[in-house]
């Protein structure tokens, strides 16, 4: 899906370049970009920061390498780093990653002036990667303290990244940027309408709703049968798995009984159908892991669909 989308996006951007009427305030054509929001790329983000500094400031790159070396043997296994911290066998690298981010921020003007035409994008990317390393270090350090804390850290990071991306793109375009966020239903649907909210968990969908109101638009995706590419355990190999039939009393079971098998549903209107859907039902959530043998406890939670999504 990602490969097909990136190919489509490339062709779309090439086609837009031929349209002379679509220009930004600088008279340049702005391509539609593809950006990451999550914080599971800590090692890759360290490499991105170092690669940028190698090009723009080799001395600072050497200092950055020394700071990131704090992770030692765990530099390619941040989850093991979190466990080592919790076990008391490794010292935290919190101060090192904070120092690195501050150093990058303090030299912002110098780097942008030195880097030329694409300085804004290059520096923005480097700074966001340094910020990701800081937030990921906190995330993995907190991982063994309980799920709500780490879940909230992760989704707040994604929302803050979205906010900074919106500000960066809006400044370049000279108008408010339009952004599509592609993520799992559990991240995009309003957490306050689900069991997640009762557990004290927030998500990016809820934060967008609180910040942007009806300027944000939540679209959920669902299916009742078929196959899914998922692992049996965290960081395990990808498998092609057949999805169980939906559980009785779930939204998936209800929709699978309809005559139309492929449809979209406007949940923003007031009618008998939407009012009926407002009563809480089970909803299935399959992420990178699918465990059909423990499906009820692993993959279902209660929600009110019209409160969770707009479509």
C-alpha positions as a printed NumPy array, in Angstrom:
array([[  0.   ,   0.   ,   0.   ],
       [  2.764,   2.45 ,   0.899],
       [  4.781,   1.658,  -2.231],
       [  1.714,   2.151,  -4.451],
       [  0.889,   5.428,  -2.696],
       [  4.418,   6.823,  -3.025],
       [  4.41 ,   5.941,  -6.725],
       [  1.034,   7.668,  -7.166],
       [  2.245,  10.716,  -5.208],
       [  5.369,  11.014,  -7.377],
       [  3.259,  10.961, -10.549],
       [  0.834,  13.479,  -9.032],
       [  3.638,  15.898,  -8.13 ],
       [  5.161,  15.59 , -11.6  ],
       [  1.786,  16.403, -13.133],
       [  1.346,  19.467, -10.92 ],
       [  4.668,  20.899, -12.06 ],
       [  3.162,  21.281, -15.516],
       [  0.319,  23.408, -14.14 ],
       [  1.708,  26.963, -14.269],
       [ -1.225,  28.311, -12.241],
       [ -0.319,  26.382,  -9.07 ],
       [  2.493,  28.4  ,  -7.523],
       [  3.273,  29.377,  -3.949],
       [  4.016,  32.922,  -2.774],
       [  7.654,  32.583,  -3.887],
       [  6.573,  31.63 ,  -7.417],
       [  7.82 ,  28.065,  -6.86 ],
       [  5.94 ,  24.809,  -7.165],
       [  5.538,  23.076,  -3.803],
       [  5.407,  19.297,  -4.048],
       [  3.046,  17.39 ,  -1.788],
       [  5.251,  15.777,   0.859],
       [  5.164,  12.501,   2.782],
       [  6.187,  12.849,   6.445],
       [  6.542,  10.546,   9.463],
       [  4.892,  11.267,  12.829],
       [  5.76 ,   8.278,  15.014],
       [  8.721,   7.816,  17.353],
       [  9.838,   4.237,  16.703],
       [ 12.725,   5.353,  14.481],
       [ 15.111,   6.472,  17.217],
       [ 18.262,   4.925,  15.707],
       [ 17.393,   6.12 ,  12.189],
       [ 16.7  ,   9.613,  13.532],
       [ 20.083,   9.725,  15.271],
       [ 21.693,   8.836,  11.935],
       [ 19.699,  11.59 ,  10.203],
       [ 20.878,  14.205,  12.723],
       [ 24.501,  13.102,  12.354],
       [ 24.263,  13.039,   8.553],
       [ 22.948,  16.616,   8.547],
       [ 25.64 ,  17.834,  10.944],
       [ 28.401,  16.054,   8.98 ],
       [ 27.409,  18.223,   6.032],
       [ 26.8  ,  21.526,   7.797],
       [ 29.011,  21.473,  10.943],
       [ 31.555,  18.596,  11.234],
       [ 32.79 ,  19.724,  14.662],
       [ 29.27 ,  19.685,  16.081],
       [ 28.735,  16.297,  14.386],
       [ 31.63 ,  14.879,  16.419],
       [ 30.104,  16.247,  19.635],
       [ 26.718,  14.815,  18.684],
       [ 28.257,  11.374,  18.11 ],
       [ 29.779,  11.507,  21.571],
       [ 26.397,  12.389,  23.106],
       [ 24.497,   9.664,  21.263],
       [ 27.238,   7.163,  22.176],
       [ 25.711,   7.272,  25.656],
       [ 23.287,   4.568,  24.448],
       [ 26.247,   2.207,  24.034],
       [ 25.318,  -1.363,  23.149],
       [ 21.614,  -0.442,  23.101],
       [ 21.875,   2.141,  20.324],
       [ 20.199,  -0.266,  17.862],
       [ 17.814,  -1.752,  20.422],
       [ 16.018,   1.066,  22.244],
       [ 13.52 ,  -1.302,  23.881],
       [ 16.414,  -3.117,  25.57 ],
       [ 17.721,   0.324,  26.626],
       [ 14.407,   0.995,  28.366],
       [ 14.578,  -2.363,  30.144],
       [ 18.194,  -1.722,  31.213],
       [ 17.178,   1.64 ,  32.682],
       [ 14.248,   0.101,  34.553],
       [ 16.516,  -2.673,  35.854],
       [ 19.089,  -0.168,  37.115],
       [ 21.93 ,  -1.608,  35.037],
       [ 22.299,   1.416,  32.719],
       [ 22.311,   5.171,  33.264],
       [ 19.766,   7.343,  31.498],
       [ 20.791,   9.297,  28.382],
       [ 18.093,  11.911,  29.011],
       [ 20.489,  14.822,  29.505],
       [ 22.558,  13.957,  26.427],
       [ 19.58 ,  13.939,  24.028],
       [ 18.177,  17.148,  25.526],
       [ 21.574,  18.838,  25.169],
       [ 21.8  ,  17.731,  21.54 ],
       [ 18.384,  19.186,  20.708],
       [ 19.217,  22.48 ,  22.439],
       [ 22.535,  22.728,  20.558],
       [ 20.729,  22.264,  17.246],
       [ 18.113,  24.873,  18.143],
       [ 20.699,  27.422,  19.247],
       [ 22.492,  27.221,  15.891],
       [ 19.315,  27.38 ,  13.792],
       [ 19.987,  30.765,  12.183],
       [ 23.625,  29.911,  11.426],
       [ 22.734,  26.59 ,   9.796],
       [ 19.868,  27.971,   7.727],
       [ 22.016,  30.844,   6.415],
       [ 24.844,  28.428,   5.617],
       [ 22.733,  25.773,   3.902],
       [ 21.296,  27.745,   0.98 ],
       [ 18.112,  27.243,  -0.996],
       [ 16.7  ,  24.195,   0.787],
       [ 17.895,  25.199,   4.237],
       [ 14.426,  25.506,   5.755],
       [ 13.404,  21.959,   4.913],
       [ 16.803,  20.43 ,   5.709],
       [ 17.079,  22.124,   9.095],
       [ 13.437,  21.43 ,   9.962],
       [ 13.967,  17.732,   9.246],
       [ 17.142,  17.595,  11.357],
       [ 15.507,  19.397,  14.27 ],
       [ 12.459,  17.097,  14.186],
       [ 14.738,  14.059,  14.178],
       [ 16.613,  15.412,  17.198],
       [ 13.277,  16.059,  18.918],
       [ 12.204,  12.512,  18.08 ],
       [ 15.341,  11.09 ,  19.703],
       [ 14.576,  13.069,  22.865],
       [ 10.935,  11.938,  22.991],
       [ 11.766,   8.335,  22.065],
       [ 14.351,   8.152,  24.85 ],
       [ 11.647,   9.244,  27.302],
       [  9.19 ,   6.774,  25.755],
       [ 11.482,   3.751,  26.082],
       [ 12.5  ,   4.822,  29.583],
       [  8.809,   4.909,  30.546],
       [  7.889,   1.7  ,  28.695],
       [  8.141,  -0.533,  31.739],
       [  6.056,   1.743,  33.966],
       [  2.678,   0.971,  32.36 ],
       [  0.763,   1.388,  29.086],
       [ -1.217,   4.653,  29.542],
       [  1.933,   6.659,  30.202],
       [  3.787,   5.382,  27.106],
       [  0.69 ,   5.5  ,  24.886],
       [  0.082,   9.137,  25.813],
       [  3.744,  10.046,  25.322],
       [  3.639,   8.519,  21.836],
       [  0.405,  10.173,  20.675],
       [  1.332,  13.533,  22.168],
       [  4.617,  13.338,  20.253],
       [  2.697,  12.644,  17.045],
       [  0.358,  15.581,  17.664],
       [  3.217,  17.964,  18.471],
       [  5.006,  16.84 ,  15.303],
       [  1.81 ,  17.48 ,  13.334],
       [  1.562,  20.987,  14.813],
       [  5.171,  21.818,  13.922],
       [  4.77 ,  20.385,  10.43 ],
       [  1.614,  22.463,   9.902],
       [  3.422,  25.64 ,  11.011],
       [  6.454,  24.867,   8.815],
       [  4.407,  24.124,   5.696],
       [  2.042,  27.064,   6.249],
       [  5.004,  29.441,   6.458],
       [  6.419,  28.079,   3.202],
       [  3.087,  28.148,   1.38 ],
       [  1.872,  31.512,   2.644],
       [ -1.472,  29.91 ,   3.55 ],
       [ -2.809,  27.325,   5.977],
       [ -1.43 ,  23.903,   5.085],
       [ -3.802,  21.026,   4.329],
       [ -2.643,  17.73 ,   5.83 ],
       [ -3.906,  14.158,   5.749],
       [ -2.849,  12.004,   8.716],
       [ -2.723,   8.288,   7.895],
       [ -2.714,   6.152,  11.042],
       [ -4.522,   3.333,  12.812],
       [ -8.141,   3.831,  13.937],
       [ -7.046,   3.712,  17.579],
       [ -4.871,   6.784,  16.976],
       [ -7.243,   8.754,  14.732],
       [-10.671,   8.181,  16.288],
       [-11.525,  10.4  ,  19.257],
       [-10.187,   8.467,  22.262],
       [-12.675,  10.223,  24.558],
       [-15.473,   8.199,  22.869],
       [-13.846,   4.833,  23.666],
       [-12.627,   2.567,  26.457],
       [ -9.239,   4.208,  25.919],
       [-10.515,   7.479,  27.348],
       [-11.841,   5.725,  30.459],
       [ -8.344,   4.284,  30.968],
       [ -6.877,   7.783,  30.871],
       [ -5.472,   7.446,  27.355],
       [ -5.544,  10.222,  24.771],
       [ -4.777,  10.054,  21.067],
       [ -3.964,  12.282,  18.129],
       [ -7.602,  12.277,  16.969],
       [ -8.792,  13.646,  20.293],
       [ -6.059,  16.289,  20.401],
       [ -6.854,  17.405,  16.835],
       [-10.561,  17.685,  17.74 ],
       [ -9.776,  19.767,  20.825],
       [ -7.361,  22.038,  18.941],
       [ -9.079,  22.405,  15.554],
       [-12.751,  21.585,  16.153],
       [-14.664,  21.124,  12.906],
       [-11.544,  22.074,  10.891],
       [-10.373,  18.515,  11.551],
       [-12.166,  15.559,   9.965],
       [-11.929,  11.984,  11.301],
       [-12.391,   9.035,   8.929],
       [-12.32 ,   5.472,  10.264],
       [-11.833,   2.282,   8.24 ],
       [-13.297,  -1.098,   9.074],
       [-13.748,  -4.592,   7.668],
       [-15.386,  -7.8  ,   8.856],
       [-13.615, -10.574,   6.961],
       [-10.557, -11.287,   4.85 ],
       [ -6.844, -11.368,   5.592],
       [ -4.404,  -9.056,   7.345],
       [ -0.623,  -8.744,   7.336],
       [  0.439,  -8.792,  10.981],
       [  2.817, -10.445,  13.427],
       [  1.995, -12.789,  16.311],
       [  4.342, -10.961,  18.69 ],
       [  5.956,  -7.57 ,  18.922],
       [  8.817,  -7.232,  16.409],
       [  7.996, -10.707,  15.08 ],
       [  7.914, -11.733,  11.396],
       [  5.015, -10.539,   9.232],
       [  2.399, -13.193,   8.493],
       [ -0.683, -13.286,   6.28 ],
       [ -3.511, -14.135,   8.682],
       [ -7.184, -14.864,   8.111],
       [ -9.424, -12.615,  10.19 ],
       [-12.009, -14.269,  12.443],
       [-15.68 , -13.584,  11.813],
       [-16.722, -10.488,  13.823],
       [-17.898, -10.974,  17.389],
       [-21.636, -10.817,  18.157],
       [-22.733,  -7.349,  19.226],
       [-19.896,  -5.567,  17.402],
       [-20.141,  -2.806,  14.797],
       [-18.363,  -5.159,  12.399],
       [-21.048,  -7.818,  12.813],
       [-23.798,  -5.257,  12.293],
       [-22.252,  -3.854,   9.103],
       [-21.498,  -7.322,   7.707],
       [-25.251,  -8.016,   7.709],
       [-25.993,  -5.123,   5.359],
       [-26.769,  -5.78 ,   1.714],
       [-23.981,  -3.429,   0.6  ],
       [-20.56 ,  -4.82 ,   1.456],
       [-18.512,  -1.735,   0.473],
       [-19.849,   1.619,   1.644],
       [-19.104,   4.801,   3.526],
       [-21.314,   6.205,   6.241],
       [-21.798,   9.872,   7.143],
       [-21.902,   9.948,  10.947],
       [-22.334,  13.733,  11.132],
       [-26.009,  13.738,  10.125],
       [-28.904,  13.199,  12.524],
       [-31.109,  10.306,  11.477],
       [-32.448,   7.066,  12.923],
       [-29.455,   4.988,  11.778],
       [-26.813,   7.293,  13.275],
       [-28.822,   7.647,  16.507],
       [-28.931,   3.847,  16.786],
       [-25.157,   3.62 ,  16.221],
       [-24.599,   6.069,  19.07 ],
       [-25.175,   3.302,  21.622],
       [-21.81 ,   1.791,  22.566],
       [-20.778,  -1.43 ,  20.808],
       [-17.617,  -3.451,  20.424],
       [-15.191,  -2.359,  17.714],
       [-12.264,  -4.407,  16.409],
       [ -8.748,  -2.982,  16.26 ],
       [ -5.96 ,  -4.889,  14.487],
       [ -2.544,  -3.253,  14.45 ],
       [  0.918,  -4.685,  13.797],
       [ -0.053,  -7.715,  15.913],
       [ -3.04 , -10.007,  15.38 ],
       [ -3.837, -12.799,  17.857],
       [ -7.063, -14.472,  16.733],
       [ -6.885, -16.944,  19.621],
       [ -7.357, -14.1  ,  22.156],
       [ -9.311, -11.791,  19.875],
       [-11.852, -10.426,  22.368],
       [ -9.32 ,  -9.242,  24.918],
       [ -6.576,  -8.386,  22.402],
       [ -8.521,  -6.659,  19.641],
       [-11.905,  -5.322,  20.788],
       [-12.956,  -2.309,  22.812],
       [-16.21 ,  -0.414,  23.377],
       [-16.893,   2.846,  21.578],
       [-19.668,   5.141,  20.364],
       [-19.011,   5.287,  16.614],
       [-20.608,   8.714,  15.85 ],
       [-18.578,  10.283,  18.667],
       [-15.409,   8.522,  17.531],
       [-15.495,   9.37 ,  13.792],
       [-17.107,  11.809,  11.343],
       [-17.152,   9.232,   8.496]])
